[in-house]
Coordinates of N, CA and C in Angstrom, one line a residue:
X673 N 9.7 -9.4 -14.4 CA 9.3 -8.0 -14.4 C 9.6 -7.5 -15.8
X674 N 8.5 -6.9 -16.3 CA 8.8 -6.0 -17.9 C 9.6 -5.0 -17.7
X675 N 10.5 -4.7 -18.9 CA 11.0 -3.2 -18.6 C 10.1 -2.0 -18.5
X676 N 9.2 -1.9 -18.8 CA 8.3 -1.1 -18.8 C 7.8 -0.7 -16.6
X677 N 7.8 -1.8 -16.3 CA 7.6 -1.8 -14.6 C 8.7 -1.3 -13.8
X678 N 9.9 -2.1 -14.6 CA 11.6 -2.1 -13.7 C 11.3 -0.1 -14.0
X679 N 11.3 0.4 -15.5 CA 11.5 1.8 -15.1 C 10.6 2.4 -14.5
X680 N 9.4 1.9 -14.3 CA 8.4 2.8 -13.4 C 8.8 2.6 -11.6
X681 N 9.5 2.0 -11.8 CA 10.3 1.5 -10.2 C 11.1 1.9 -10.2
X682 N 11.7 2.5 -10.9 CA 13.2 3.4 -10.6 C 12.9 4.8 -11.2
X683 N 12.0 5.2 -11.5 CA 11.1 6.6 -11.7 C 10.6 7.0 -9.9
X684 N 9.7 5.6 -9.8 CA 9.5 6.0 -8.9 C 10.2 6.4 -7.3
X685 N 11.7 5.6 -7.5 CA 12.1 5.7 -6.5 C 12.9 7.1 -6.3
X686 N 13.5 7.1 -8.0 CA 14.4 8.6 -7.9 C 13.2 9.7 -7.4
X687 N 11.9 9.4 -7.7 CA 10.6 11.0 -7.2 C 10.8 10.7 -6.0
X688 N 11.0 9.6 -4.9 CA 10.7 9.9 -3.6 C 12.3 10.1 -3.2
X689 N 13.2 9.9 -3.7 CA 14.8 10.7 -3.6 C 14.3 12.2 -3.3
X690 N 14.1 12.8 -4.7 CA 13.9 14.3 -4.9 C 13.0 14.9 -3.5
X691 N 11.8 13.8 -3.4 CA 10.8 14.7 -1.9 C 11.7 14.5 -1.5
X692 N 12.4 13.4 -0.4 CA 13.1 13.5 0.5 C 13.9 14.6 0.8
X693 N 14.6 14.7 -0.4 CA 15.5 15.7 -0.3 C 15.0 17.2 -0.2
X694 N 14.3 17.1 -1.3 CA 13.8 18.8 -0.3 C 12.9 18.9 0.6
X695 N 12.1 17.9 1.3 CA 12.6 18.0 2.7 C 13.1 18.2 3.4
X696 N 14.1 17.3 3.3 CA 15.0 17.8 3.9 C 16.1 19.2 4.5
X697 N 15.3 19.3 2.6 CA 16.6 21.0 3.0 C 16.0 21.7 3.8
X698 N 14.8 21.8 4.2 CA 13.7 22.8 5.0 C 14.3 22.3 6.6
X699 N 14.7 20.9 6.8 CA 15.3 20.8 8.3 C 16.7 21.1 8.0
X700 N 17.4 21.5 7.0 CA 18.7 21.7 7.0 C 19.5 22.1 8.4
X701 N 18.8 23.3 8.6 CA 19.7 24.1 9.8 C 18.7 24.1 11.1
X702 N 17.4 22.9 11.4 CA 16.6 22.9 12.3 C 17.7 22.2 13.6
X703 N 16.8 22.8 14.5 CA 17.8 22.3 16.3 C 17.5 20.8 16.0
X704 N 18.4 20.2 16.8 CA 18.7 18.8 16.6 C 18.2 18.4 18.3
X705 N 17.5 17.4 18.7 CA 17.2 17.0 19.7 C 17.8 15.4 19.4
X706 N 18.2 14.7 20.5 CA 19.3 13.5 20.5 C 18.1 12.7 21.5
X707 N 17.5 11.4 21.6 CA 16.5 10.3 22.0 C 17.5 9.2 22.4
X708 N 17.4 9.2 23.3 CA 17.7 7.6 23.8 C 16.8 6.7 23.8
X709 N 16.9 5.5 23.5 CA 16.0 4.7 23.0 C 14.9 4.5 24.3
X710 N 13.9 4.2 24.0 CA 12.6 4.5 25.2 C 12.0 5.8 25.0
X711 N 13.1 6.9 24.7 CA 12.4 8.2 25.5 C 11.5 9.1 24.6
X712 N 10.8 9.8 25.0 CA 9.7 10.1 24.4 C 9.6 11.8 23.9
X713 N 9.2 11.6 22.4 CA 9.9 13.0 21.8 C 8.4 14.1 22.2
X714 N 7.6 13.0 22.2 CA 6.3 13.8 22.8 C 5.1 12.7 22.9
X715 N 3.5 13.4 23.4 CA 2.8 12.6 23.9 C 1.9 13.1 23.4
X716 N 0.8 11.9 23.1 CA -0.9 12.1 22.6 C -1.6 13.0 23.5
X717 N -2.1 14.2 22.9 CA -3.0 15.1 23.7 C -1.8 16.6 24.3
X718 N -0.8 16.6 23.6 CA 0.3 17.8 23.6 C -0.4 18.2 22.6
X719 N 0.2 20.0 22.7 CA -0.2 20.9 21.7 C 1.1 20.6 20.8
X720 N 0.7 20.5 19.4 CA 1.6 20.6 18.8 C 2.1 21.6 18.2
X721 N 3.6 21.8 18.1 CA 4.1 23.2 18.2 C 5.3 22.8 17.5
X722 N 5.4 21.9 16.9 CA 6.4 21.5 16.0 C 6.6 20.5 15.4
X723 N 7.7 20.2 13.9 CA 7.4 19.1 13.0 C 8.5 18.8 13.3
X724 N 8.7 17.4 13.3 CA 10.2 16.6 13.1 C 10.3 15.5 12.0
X725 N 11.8 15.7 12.1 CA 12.4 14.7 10.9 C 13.4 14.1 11.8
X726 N 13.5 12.9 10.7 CA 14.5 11.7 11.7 C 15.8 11.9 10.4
X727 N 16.8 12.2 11.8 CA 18.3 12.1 11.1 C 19.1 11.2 11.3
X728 N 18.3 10.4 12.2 CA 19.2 9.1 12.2 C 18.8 8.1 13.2
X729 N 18.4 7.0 13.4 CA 18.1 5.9 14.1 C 16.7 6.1 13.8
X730 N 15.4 5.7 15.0 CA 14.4 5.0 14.7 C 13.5 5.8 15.6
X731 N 12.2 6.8 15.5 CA 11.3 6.9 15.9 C 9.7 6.3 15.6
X732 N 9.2 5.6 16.9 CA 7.9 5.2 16.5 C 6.8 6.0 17.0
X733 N 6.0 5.8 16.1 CA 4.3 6.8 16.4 C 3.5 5.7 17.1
X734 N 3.4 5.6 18.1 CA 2.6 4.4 18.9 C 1.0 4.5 19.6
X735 N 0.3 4.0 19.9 CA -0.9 3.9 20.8 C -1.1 3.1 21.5
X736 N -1.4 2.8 22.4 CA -1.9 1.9 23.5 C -3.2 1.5 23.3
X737 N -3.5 0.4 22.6 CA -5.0 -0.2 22.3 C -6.2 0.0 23.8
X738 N -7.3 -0.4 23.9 CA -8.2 -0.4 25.3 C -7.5 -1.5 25.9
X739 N -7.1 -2.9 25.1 CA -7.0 -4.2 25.9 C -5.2 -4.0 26.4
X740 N -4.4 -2.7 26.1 CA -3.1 -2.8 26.6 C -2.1 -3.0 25.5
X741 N -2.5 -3.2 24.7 CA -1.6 -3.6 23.8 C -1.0 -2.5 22.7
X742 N 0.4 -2.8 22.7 CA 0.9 -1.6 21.6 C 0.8 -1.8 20.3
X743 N 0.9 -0.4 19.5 CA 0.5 -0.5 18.1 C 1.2 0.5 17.6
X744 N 2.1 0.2 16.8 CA 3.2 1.0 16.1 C 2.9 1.8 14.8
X745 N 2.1 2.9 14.8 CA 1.5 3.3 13.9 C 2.0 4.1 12.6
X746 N 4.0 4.6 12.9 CA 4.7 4.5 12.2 C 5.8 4.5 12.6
X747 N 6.7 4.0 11.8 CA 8.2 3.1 11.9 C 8.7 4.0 11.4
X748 N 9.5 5.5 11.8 CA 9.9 6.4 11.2 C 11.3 6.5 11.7
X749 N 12.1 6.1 10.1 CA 13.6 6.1 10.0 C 14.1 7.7 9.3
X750 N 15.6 7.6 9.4 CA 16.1 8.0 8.7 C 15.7 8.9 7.3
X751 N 15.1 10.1 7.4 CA 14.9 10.9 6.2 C 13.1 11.0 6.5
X752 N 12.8 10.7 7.2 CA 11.2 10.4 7.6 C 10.7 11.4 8.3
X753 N 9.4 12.3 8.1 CA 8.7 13.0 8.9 C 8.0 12.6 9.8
X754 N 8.4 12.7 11.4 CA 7.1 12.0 12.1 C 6.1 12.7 12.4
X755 N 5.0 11.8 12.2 CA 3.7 12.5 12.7 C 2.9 12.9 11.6
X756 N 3.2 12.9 10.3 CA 2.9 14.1 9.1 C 1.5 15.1 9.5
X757 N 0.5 14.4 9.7 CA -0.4 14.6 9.4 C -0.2 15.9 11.3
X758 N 0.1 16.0 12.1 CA 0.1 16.7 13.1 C 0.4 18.0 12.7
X759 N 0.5 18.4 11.4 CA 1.4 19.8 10.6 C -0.1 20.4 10.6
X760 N -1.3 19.7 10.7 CA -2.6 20.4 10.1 C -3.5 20.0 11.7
X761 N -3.1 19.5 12.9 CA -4.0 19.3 13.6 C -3.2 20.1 15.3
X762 N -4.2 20.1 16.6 CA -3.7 21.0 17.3 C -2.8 20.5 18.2
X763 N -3.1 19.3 18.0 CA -3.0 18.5 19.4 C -2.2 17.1 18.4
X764 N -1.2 16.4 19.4 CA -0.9 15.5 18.7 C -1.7 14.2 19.1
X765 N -1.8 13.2 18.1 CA -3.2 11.7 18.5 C -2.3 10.2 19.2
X766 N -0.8 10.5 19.0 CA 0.0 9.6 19.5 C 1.3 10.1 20.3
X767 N 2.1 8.8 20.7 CA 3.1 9.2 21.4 C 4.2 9.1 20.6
X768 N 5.3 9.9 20.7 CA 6.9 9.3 19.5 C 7.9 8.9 20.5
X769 N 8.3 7.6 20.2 CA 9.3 7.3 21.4 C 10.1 6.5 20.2
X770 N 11.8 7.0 20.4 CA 12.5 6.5 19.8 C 12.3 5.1 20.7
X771 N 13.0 4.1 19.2 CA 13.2 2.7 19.5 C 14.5 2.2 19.6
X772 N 15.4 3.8 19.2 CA 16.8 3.1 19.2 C 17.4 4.6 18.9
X773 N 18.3 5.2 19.9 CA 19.4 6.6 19.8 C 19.1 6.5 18.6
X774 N 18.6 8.1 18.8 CA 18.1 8.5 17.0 C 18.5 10.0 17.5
X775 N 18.6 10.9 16.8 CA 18.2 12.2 16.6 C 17.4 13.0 15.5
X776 N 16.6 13.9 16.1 CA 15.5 14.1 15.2 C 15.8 15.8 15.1
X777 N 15.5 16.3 14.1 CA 15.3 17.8 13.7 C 14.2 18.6 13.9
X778 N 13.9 19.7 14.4 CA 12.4 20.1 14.8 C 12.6 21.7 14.1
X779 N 11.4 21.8 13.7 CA 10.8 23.0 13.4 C 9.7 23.2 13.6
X780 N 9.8 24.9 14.0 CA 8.3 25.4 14.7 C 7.7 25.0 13.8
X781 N 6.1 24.4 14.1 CA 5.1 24.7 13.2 C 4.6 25.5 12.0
X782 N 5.1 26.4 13.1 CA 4.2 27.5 12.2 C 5.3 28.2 10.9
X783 N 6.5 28.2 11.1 CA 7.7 28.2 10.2 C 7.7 26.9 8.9
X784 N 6.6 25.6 9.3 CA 7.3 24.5 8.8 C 5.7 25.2 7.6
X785 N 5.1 25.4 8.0 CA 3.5 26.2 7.5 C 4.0 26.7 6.6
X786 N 4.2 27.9 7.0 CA 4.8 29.2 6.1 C 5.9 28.8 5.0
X787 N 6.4 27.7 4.9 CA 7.7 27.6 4.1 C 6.9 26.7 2.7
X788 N 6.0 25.9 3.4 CA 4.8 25.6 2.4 C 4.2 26.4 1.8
X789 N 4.0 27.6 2.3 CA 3.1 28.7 1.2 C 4.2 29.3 0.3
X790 N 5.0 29.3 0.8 CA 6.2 30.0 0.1 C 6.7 29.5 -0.9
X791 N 7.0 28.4 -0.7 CA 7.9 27.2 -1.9 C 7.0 26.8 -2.3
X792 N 6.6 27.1 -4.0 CA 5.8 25.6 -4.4 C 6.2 24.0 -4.6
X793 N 7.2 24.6 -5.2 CA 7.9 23.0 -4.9 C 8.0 22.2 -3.6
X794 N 8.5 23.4 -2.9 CA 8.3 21.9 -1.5 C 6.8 21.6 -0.8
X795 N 6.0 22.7 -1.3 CA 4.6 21.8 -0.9 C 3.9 20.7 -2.1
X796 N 4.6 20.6 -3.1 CA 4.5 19.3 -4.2 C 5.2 18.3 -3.7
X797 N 6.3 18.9 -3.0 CA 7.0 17.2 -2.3 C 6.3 16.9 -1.4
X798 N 5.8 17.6 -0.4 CA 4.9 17.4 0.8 C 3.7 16.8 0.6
X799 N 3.1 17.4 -0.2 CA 1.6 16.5 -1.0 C 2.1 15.0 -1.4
X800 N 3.2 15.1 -2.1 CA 3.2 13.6 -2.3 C 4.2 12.3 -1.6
X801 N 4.8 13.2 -0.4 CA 5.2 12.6 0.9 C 3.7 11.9 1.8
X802 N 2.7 13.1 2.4 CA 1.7 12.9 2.5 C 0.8 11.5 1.8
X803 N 0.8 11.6 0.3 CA 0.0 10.7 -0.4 C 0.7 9.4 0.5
X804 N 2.1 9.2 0.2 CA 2.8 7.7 0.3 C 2.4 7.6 1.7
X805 N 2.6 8.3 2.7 CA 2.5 8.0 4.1 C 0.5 7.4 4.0
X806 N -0.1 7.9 3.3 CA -1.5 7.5 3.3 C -1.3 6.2 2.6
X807 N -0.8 5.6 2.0 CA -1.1 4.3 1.6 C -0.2 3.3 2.3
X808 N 0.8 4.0 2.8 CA 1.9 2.9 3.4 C 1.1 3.0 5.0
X809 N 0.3 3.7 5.0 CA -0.8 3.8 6.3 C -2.0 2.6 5.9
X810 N -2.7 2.4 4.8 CA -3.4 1.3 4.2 C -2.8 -0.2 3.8
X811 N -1.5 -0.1 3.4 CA -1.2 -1.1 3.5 C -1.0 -1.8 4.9
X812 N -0.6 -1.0 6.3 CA -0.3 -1.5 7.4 C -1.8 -2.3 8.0
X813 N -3.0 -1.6 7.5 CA -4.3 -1.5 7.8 C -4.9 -3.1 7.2
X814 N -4.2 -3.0 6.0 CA -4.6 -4.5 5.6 C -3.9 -5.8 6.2
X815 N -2.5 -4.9 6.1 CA -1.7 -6.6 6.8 C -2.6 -6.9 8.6
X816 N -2.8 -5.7 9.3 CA -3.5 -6.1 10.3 C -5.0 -6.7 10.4
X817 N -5.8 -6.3 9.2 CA -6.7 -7.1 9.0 C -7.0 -8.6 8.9
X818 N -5.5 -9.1 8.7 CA -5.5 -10.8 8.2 C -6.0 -11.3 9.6
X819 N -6.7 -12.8 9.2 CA -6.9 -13.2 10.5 C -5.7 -13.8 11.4
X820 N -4.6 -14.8 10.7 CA -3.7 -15.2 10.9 C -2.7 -14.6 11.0
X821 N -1.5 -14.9 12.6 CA -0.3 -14.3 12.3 C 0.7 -14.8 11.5
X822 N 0.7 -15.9 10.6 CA 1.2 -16.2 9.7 C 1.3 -15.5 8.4
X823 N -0.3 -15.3 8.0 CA -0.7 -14.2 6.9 C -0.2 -12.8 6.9
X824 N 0.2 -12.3 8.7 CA 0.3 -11.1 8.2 C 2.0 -11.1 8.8
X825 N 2.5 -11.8 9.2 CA 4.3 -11.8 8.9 C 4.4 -11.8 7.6
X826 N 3.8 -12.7 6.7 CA 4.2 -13.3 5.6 C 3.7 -12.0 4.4
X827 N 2.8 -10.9 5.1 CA 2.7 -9.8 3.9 C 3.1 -8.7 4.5
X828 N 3.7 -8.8 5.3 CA 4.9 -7.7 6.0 C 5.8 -8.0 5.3
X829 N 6.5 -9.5 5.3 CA 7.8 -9.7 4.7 C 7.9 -9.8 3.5
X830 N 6.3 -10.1 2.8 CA 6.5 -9.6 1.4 C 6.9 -8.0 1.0
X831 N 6.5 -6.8 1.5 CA 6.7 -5.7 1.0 C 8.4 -5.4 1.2
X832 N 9.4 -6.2 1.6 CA 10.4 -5.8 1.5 C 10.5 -5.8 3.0
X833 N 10.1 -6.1 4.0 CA 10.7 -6.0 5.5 C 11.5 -7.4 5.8
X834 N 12.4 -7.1 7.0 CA 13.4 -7.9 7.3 C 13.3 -7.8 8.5
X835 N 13.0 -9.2 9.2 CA 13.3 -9.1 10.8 C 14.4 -8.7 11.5
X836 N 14.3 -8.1 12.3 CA 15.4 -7.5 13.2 C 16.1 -8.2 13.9
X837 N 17.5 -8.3 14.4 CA 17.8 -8.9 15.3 C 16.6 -9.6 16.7
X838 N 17.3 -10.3 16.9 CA 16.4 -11.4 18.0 C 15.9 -10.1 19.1
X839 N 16.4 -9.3 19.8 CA 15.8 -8.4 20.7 C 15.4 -7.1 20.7
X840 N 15.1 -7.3 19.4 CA 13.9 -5.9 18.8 C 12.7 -6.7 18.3
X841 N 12.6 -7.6 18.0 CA 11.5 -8.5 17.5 C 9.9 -8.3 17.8
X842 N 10.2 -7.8 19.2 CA 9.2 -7.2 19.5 C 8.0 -6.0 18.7
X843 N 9.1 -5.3 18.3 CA 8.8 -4.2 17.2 C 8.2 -4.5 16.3
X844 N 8.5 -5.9 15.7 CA 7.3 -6.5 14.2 C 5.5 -6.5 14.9
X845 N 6.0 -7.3 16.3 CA 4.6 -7.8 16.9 C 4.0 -6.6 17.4
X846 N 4.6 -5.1 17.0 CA 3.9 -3.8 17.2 C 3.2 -3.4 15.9
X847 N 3.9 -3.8 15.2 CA 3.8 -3.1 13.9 C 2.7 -4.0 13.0
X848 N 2.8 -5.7 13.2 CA 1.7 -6.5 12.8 C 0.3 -6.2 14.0
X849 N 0.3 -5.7 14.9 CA -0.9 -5.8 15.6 C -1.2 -7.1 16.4
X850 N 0.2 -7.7 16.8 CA 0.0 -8.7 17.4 C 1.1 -8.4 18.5
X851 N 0.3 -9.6 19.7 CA 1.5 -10.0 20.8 C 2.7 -10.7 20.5
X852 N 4.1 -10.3 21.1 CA 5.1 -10.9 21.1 C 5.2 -12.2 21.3
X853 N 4.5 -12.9 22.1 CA 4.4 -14.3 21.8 C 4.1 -14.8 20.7
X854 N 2.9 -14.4 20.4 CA 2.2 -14.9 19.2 C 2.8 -14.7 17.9
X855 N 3.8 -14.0 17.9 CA 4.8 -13.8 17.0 C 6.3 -14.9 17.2
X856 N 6.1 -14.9 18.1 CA 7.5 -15.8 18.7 C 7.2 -17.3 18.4
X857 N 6.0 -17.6 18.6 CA 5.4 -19.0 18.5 C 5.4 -18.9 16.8
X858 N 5.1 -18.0 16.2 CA 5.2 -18.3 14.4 C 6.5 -18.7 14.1
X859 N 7.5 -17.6 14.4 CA 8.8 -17.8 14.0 C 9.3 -19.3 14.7
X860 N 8.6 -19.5 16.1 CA 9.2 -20.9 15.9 C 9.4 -21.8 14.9
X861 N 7.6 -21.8 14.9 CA 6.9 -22.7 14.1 C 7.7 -23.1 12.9
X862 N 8.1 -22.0 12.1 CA 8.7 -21.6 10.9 C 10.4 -22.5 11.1
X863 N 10.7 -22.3 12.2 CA 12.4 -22.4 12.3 C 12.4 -23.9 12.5
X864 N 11.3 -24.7 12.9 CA 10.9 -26.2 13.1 C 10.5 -26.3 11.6
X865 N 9.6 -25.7 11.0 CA 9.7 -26.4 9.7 C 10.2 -26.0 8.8
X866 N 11.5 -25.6 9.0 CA 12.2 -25.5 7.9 C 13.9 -24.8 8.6
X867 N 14.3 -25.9 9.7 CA 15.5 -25.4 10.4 C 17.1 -24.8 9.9
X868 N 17.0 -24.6 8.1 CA 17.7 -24.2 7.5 C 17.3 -22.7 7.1
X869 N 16.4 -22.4 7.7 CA 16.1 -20.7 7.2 C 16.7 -20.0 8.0

């Protein structure tokens, strides 16, 4: 890596520090709602009447395909807005169910609105929170495109992902667009040919 990249990667990461952060400050003093893992912060086809942030553990944005199958449409940790895009629409298009005791921060809608007209700055961090969620939304879109579950573990795990302990694993095979078997059968596959990994 050139120096010229290493500092555009540490440019870039201190600008998504700074959004986070003032983001954050806008949930600073928001009511705190506490998720046990399963339980559901809300459902596709609610009116939406508020924005949340994750303060701690794991909310996912999910769907239920026609053929049954889950689809994890974001993996929202720690410092993360769920839903973004629900700030501009009536109704929400998915379900949020923590994946693991999380607590999340909520603010009315229409408060989280107003604080955007208000601050310019935090609607410049918001636009470019927004941007990153749109491409970290395209990149998911292409790893699901691969035909092979090989290809698309292997360009999951390229962007910096790490499998989870053995009984969350499931959560990759949401997030790749695949069944838990068919994910279970790779990682065998993988642990047979190469029983030192």
């Amino acid at each position: 890596m050139t120096i010229v990249l290493l500092l555009q990667a540490i440019a870039a990461d201190h600008m998504i520090a700074i959004m986070r952060m003032s983001i954050s400050m806008l949930f600073q003093d928001a009511r705190d709602t506490e998720l046990a893992p399963g339980e559901t912060l809300f459902m596709a086809g609610e009116e939406v009447s508020g924005i949340y942030w994750v303060r701690s553990g794991r909310v996912h944005l999910q769907r239920h395909t026609a053929h049954g199958a889950l689809m994890v449409l974001q993996n929202a940790g720690p410092g993360a807005v769920i839903a973004e895009a629900s700030a501009y629409s009536s109704r929400y298009h998915c379900d949020a169910v923590a994946a693991e005791q999380s607590v999340v921060a909520g603010l009315p809608k229409q408060r989280f609105l107003s604080a955007l007209v208000d601050e310019p700055a935090l609607a410049e961090s918001w636009s470019a929170l927004l941007a990153r969620s749109v491409q970290a939304a395209r990149l998911r879109a292409e790893v699901r495109s691969l035909p092979r579950v090989a290809d698309r573990l292997d360009a999951w795990l390229g962007e910096g992902n790490r499998l989870p302990e053995k009984g969350r694993r499931q959560e990759v095979a949401a997030e790749l667009g695949v069944t838990r078997e068919a994910l279970y059968r790779e990682l065998a596959r993988r642990r047979k040919a190469d029983p030192g990994a």
